[in-house]
Amino acid sequence: MSFLPRDRDWHPRPYDPRYKTSTTRAPSQPPLRIGQTASELTGPIFPASDIGPLDHDLLANHGPGNPIGERIAVHGRVTDENGRAVPHTLVEIWQANAGGRYRHRNDHYLAPLDPGFGGCGRMLTDAEGRYRFLTVKPGAYPWPNGPNTWRPAHIHFSVFGEAFAQRLVTQMYFEGDPLIARCPIVSTIPDPRAIDLLIAPLDMDAATPFDHLAYRFDIVLRGRDATPFEGAP
Amino acid sequence: MTKETPSQTAGPFIHIGLAPEVADVDGMRTLGTRIVPTDASGERICIEGTIRDGAGELVKDAMIEFWQADATGHHAPGHWGRASADFDTGLWTLKTVKPGAGRGAPHITLYILARGINIGLHTRLYFADEDNAADPVLVQVPEPRRDTLIAQRKGTTYRFDIVLQGDGETVFFDA
């Protein structure tokens, strides 16, 4: 059993002059293709005891009080490329507050911190691979890449899967945001169909009336080689 | 067949989500700050190093994840951890037990995330005081670049400096 090769042309280009920092941090050599060993075919397992009761609820897990902003749920399923659910895997998120400011000592944007918002969330997927966070919609913010470059509203996602080979860190965007098409980080992904996978549609069926809207973000991790038996003809 | 969700950079504020105690975000438990249980058997070692970019600058916003076998060479679910580069010095530090040999030489798998890294970088750390000659992965690395994967020992501390780009560039893997 092994994992399918990663399609590196589907993922962002490591080096992209439009995203300035990548020009000094992207390796100049392509990654060396190696066979998968125990190190790649296994991975950490996180027990439920690692997760606090409010870790999935960014409306409540910082305080004091509730955060300012548009209340939303972000939910979806984690599956692999074969369509199998990825159960009980750790999903971590982080984001700016509704004004576009991160709770981080290196963020100096003039928008204020929100005392009611930390911006960190964690949960394990359920037996069917589902997850659901409650949060506020993050704000857009400017960053020093060009003279007037803005990040579209986004939530960072980290997912483990069942083995190191499936590790994925990405960002989720919001349907209808005109900044997506202008973002030099989004456009490191060459294929517009791949970008579409990062744009979460509004999901009214998952909204709670008089409480919060919802967006759906499904996540697909690397699949497994379909070869049924090792050594089969 | 569904396509894999594409990667995006973790950005400079990765600590909020993956090491909230480093970002001073209150209310979350620590996760991954201790790579092995306090009672894990094996030789206690410390590994430290820096990450530099293609301009020779220290990458002070990076985070590294570590995944390793236990002292007997088996991958136990708990032998995983994270370290953040220091915001001022760029130094990262890992306190762990030395992994045992499995089918290959003892090694630790590293996954490097930072602003400007559009898809996480996978590499391996081997130990200068082990016999690495027959390791099935290391033999696939062109000989002049193998040294980039080998941590040098000084006392009980190993030094492992990572270069993202250019002269002495660390070997990264696609596995």
XYZ file of C-alpha atoms in Angstrom, chain A residues 4 6-8 10-15 19 21-29 31-40 42-46 49-53 55 61-62 81-82 90 92-94 102-107 118-122 156 158 160 164 167-171 173 185-186 188-189 194 197-198 217-222, chain B residues 1-32 52-55 58-62 65 67 75-78 80 82 87-88 107 109-111 113-124 136-137 140-142 145 164-166 169-175:
166
model
C -0.648 8.143 -5.165
C 1.343 14.143 -5.748
C 0.497 16.141 -8.877
C 2.961 18.989 -8.420
C -1.840 21.065 -9.617
C -0.262 22.604 -6.524
C 1.099 26.160 -6.430
C 4.366 26.946 -8.163
C 7.014 27.124 -5.401
C 8.692 30.058 -7.170
C 4.606 36.531 -4.739
C 8.772 36.160 -0.654
C 8.642 32.958 -2.669
C 11.543 34.157 -4.804
C 14.043 33.731 -1.966
C 12.359 30.856 -0.147
C 11.504 28.453 -2.965
C 14.134 25.727 -3.431
C 15.965 26.052 -6.742
C 16.116 22.264 -7.131
C 12.089 17.912 -4.857
C 13.811 14.532 -5.118
C 11.322 11.783 -5.806
C 11.771 8.879 -3.379
C 9.758 5.791 -2.611
C 7.507 5.843 0.450
C 8.881 4.245 3.598
C 7.477 3.811 7.100
C 8.242 7.480 7.755
C 5.807 8.603 5.052
C 2.624 6.476 9.130
C 1.730 9.656 10.956
C 0.729 11.059 14.318
C -2.623 10.131 15.837
C -4.262 12.752 18.022
C -8.157 14.432 24.916
C -5.877 16.800 22.949
C -8.921 18.894 22.019
C -10.650 21.258 24.446
C -14.457 21.515 24.508
C -11.594 24.545 20.515
C -12.850 30.094 22.826
C -11.080 33.365 23.573
C -8.789 11.174 -3.701
C -10.490 7.762 -3.703
C -6.876 16.699 13.252
C -6.557 23.159 12.700
C -7.528 26.636 11.532
C -6.298 30.172 12.088
C -4.224 38.808 13.401
C -3.570 38.242 17.087
C 0.186 37.938 16.538
C 3.057 40.103 17.655
C 4.331 40.451 14.089
C 1.053 41.836 12.696
C -8.237 34.695 19.348
C -8.356 33.228 15.854
C -7.285 29.643 16.592
C -9.493 26.564 16.167
C -9.004 22.802 16.311
C -5.861 28.913 7.034
C -3.978 22.420 8.444
C -3.001 15.638 8.917
C 2.692 11.969 6.817
C -0.114 16.319 5.238
C -1.795 19.423 3.816
C -1.725 23.108 4.742
C -3.876 25.440 2.678
C -6.262 28.405 2.745
C -11.570 31.628 0.447
C -0.795 34.069 -3.405
C -3.936 32.537 -4.914
C 0.590 30.783 -7.513
C -1.866 27.960 -8.334
C -7.654 23.928 -8.535
C -11.505 23.939 -4.845
C -10.354 26.554 -2.318
C -15.291 23.684 2.432
C -14.586 20.064 1.529
C -10.976 18.936 1.715
C -9.424 16.182 -0.375
C -6.197 14.500 0.731
C -3.949 12.239 -1.324
C -11.064 10.272 -8.943
C -11.238 13.585 -7.069
C -8.197 15.848 -7.211
C -6.260 16.728 -4.070
C -7.010 20.093 -2.481
C -4.143 22.375 -3.526
C -1.711 23.743 -0.977
C -1.261 27.404 -0.033
C 1.416 29.062 2.046
C 0.987 28.957 5.815
C 1.878 32.652 5.917
C 3.691 34.530 8.683
C 1.040 34.031 11.368
C 1.071 30.231 11.399
C 1.736 30.278 15.153
C -1.823 31.410 15.912
C -3.150 28.104 14.645
C -0.321 25.639 15.170
C 1.506 27.057 18.188
C -0.914 29.502 19.843
C 1.305 29.765 22.915
C 4.027 31.267 20.695
C 1.577 33.823 19.278
C 0.246 34.621 22.774
C -3.237 33.376 21.910
C -4.766 32.306 25.219
C -7.224 29.536 25.901
C -5.780 26.695 23.815
C -3.840 23.679 25.049
C -0.333 23.197 23.758
C -0.035 20.624 20.998
C 3.243 19.157 19.803
C 18.165 30.530 5.812
C 16.696 31.724 2.529
C 18.399 32.202 -0.835
C 19.607 35.667 0.190
C 17.397 33.915 8.630
C 13.818 32.710 8.261
C 12.425 33.738 11.640
C 8.758 33.059 10.990
C 9.120 29.359 10.099
C 7.121 19.611 12.303
C 7.948 12.849 12.892
C 6.841 4.794 14.458
C 4.690 5.213 17.558
C 1.686 7.535 17.232
C 3.084 9.985 19.773
C 5.556 13.930 16.674
C 6.650 21.103 16.411
C 11.366 35.537 16.313
C 14.632 37.283 17.220
C 16.404 9.671 10.937
C 11.272 13.458 9.065
C 10.854 17.240 8.880
C 8.070 19.316 7.356
C 6.200 25.693 6.777
C 6.620 29.461 6.422
C 5.563 32.554 4.544
C 6.790 32.261 0.948
C 6.734 28.443 1.042
C 3.764 27.576 -1.161
C 3.819 23.869 -0.433
C 5.383 22.471 2.733
C 8.963 21.243 2.388
C 9.701 17.631 3.302
C 13.209 16.686 4.318
C 15.072 14.286 6.617
C 17.780 3.369 1.080
C 16.742 7.023 0.838
C 19.251 8.138 -3.828
C 20.578 11.593 -2.953
C 23.443 12.772 -5.185
C 24.332 16.979 -1.489
C 15.942 26.782 1.465
C 17.618 27.956 -1.727
C 20.995 28.319 -3.413
C 20.536 23.998 -0.529
C 19.001 21.302 1.645
C 17.633 18.310 -0.255
C 13.838 18.238 -0.189
C 11.769 15.189 -1.077
C 8.665 14.270 -3.007
C 7.424 11.031 -1.506
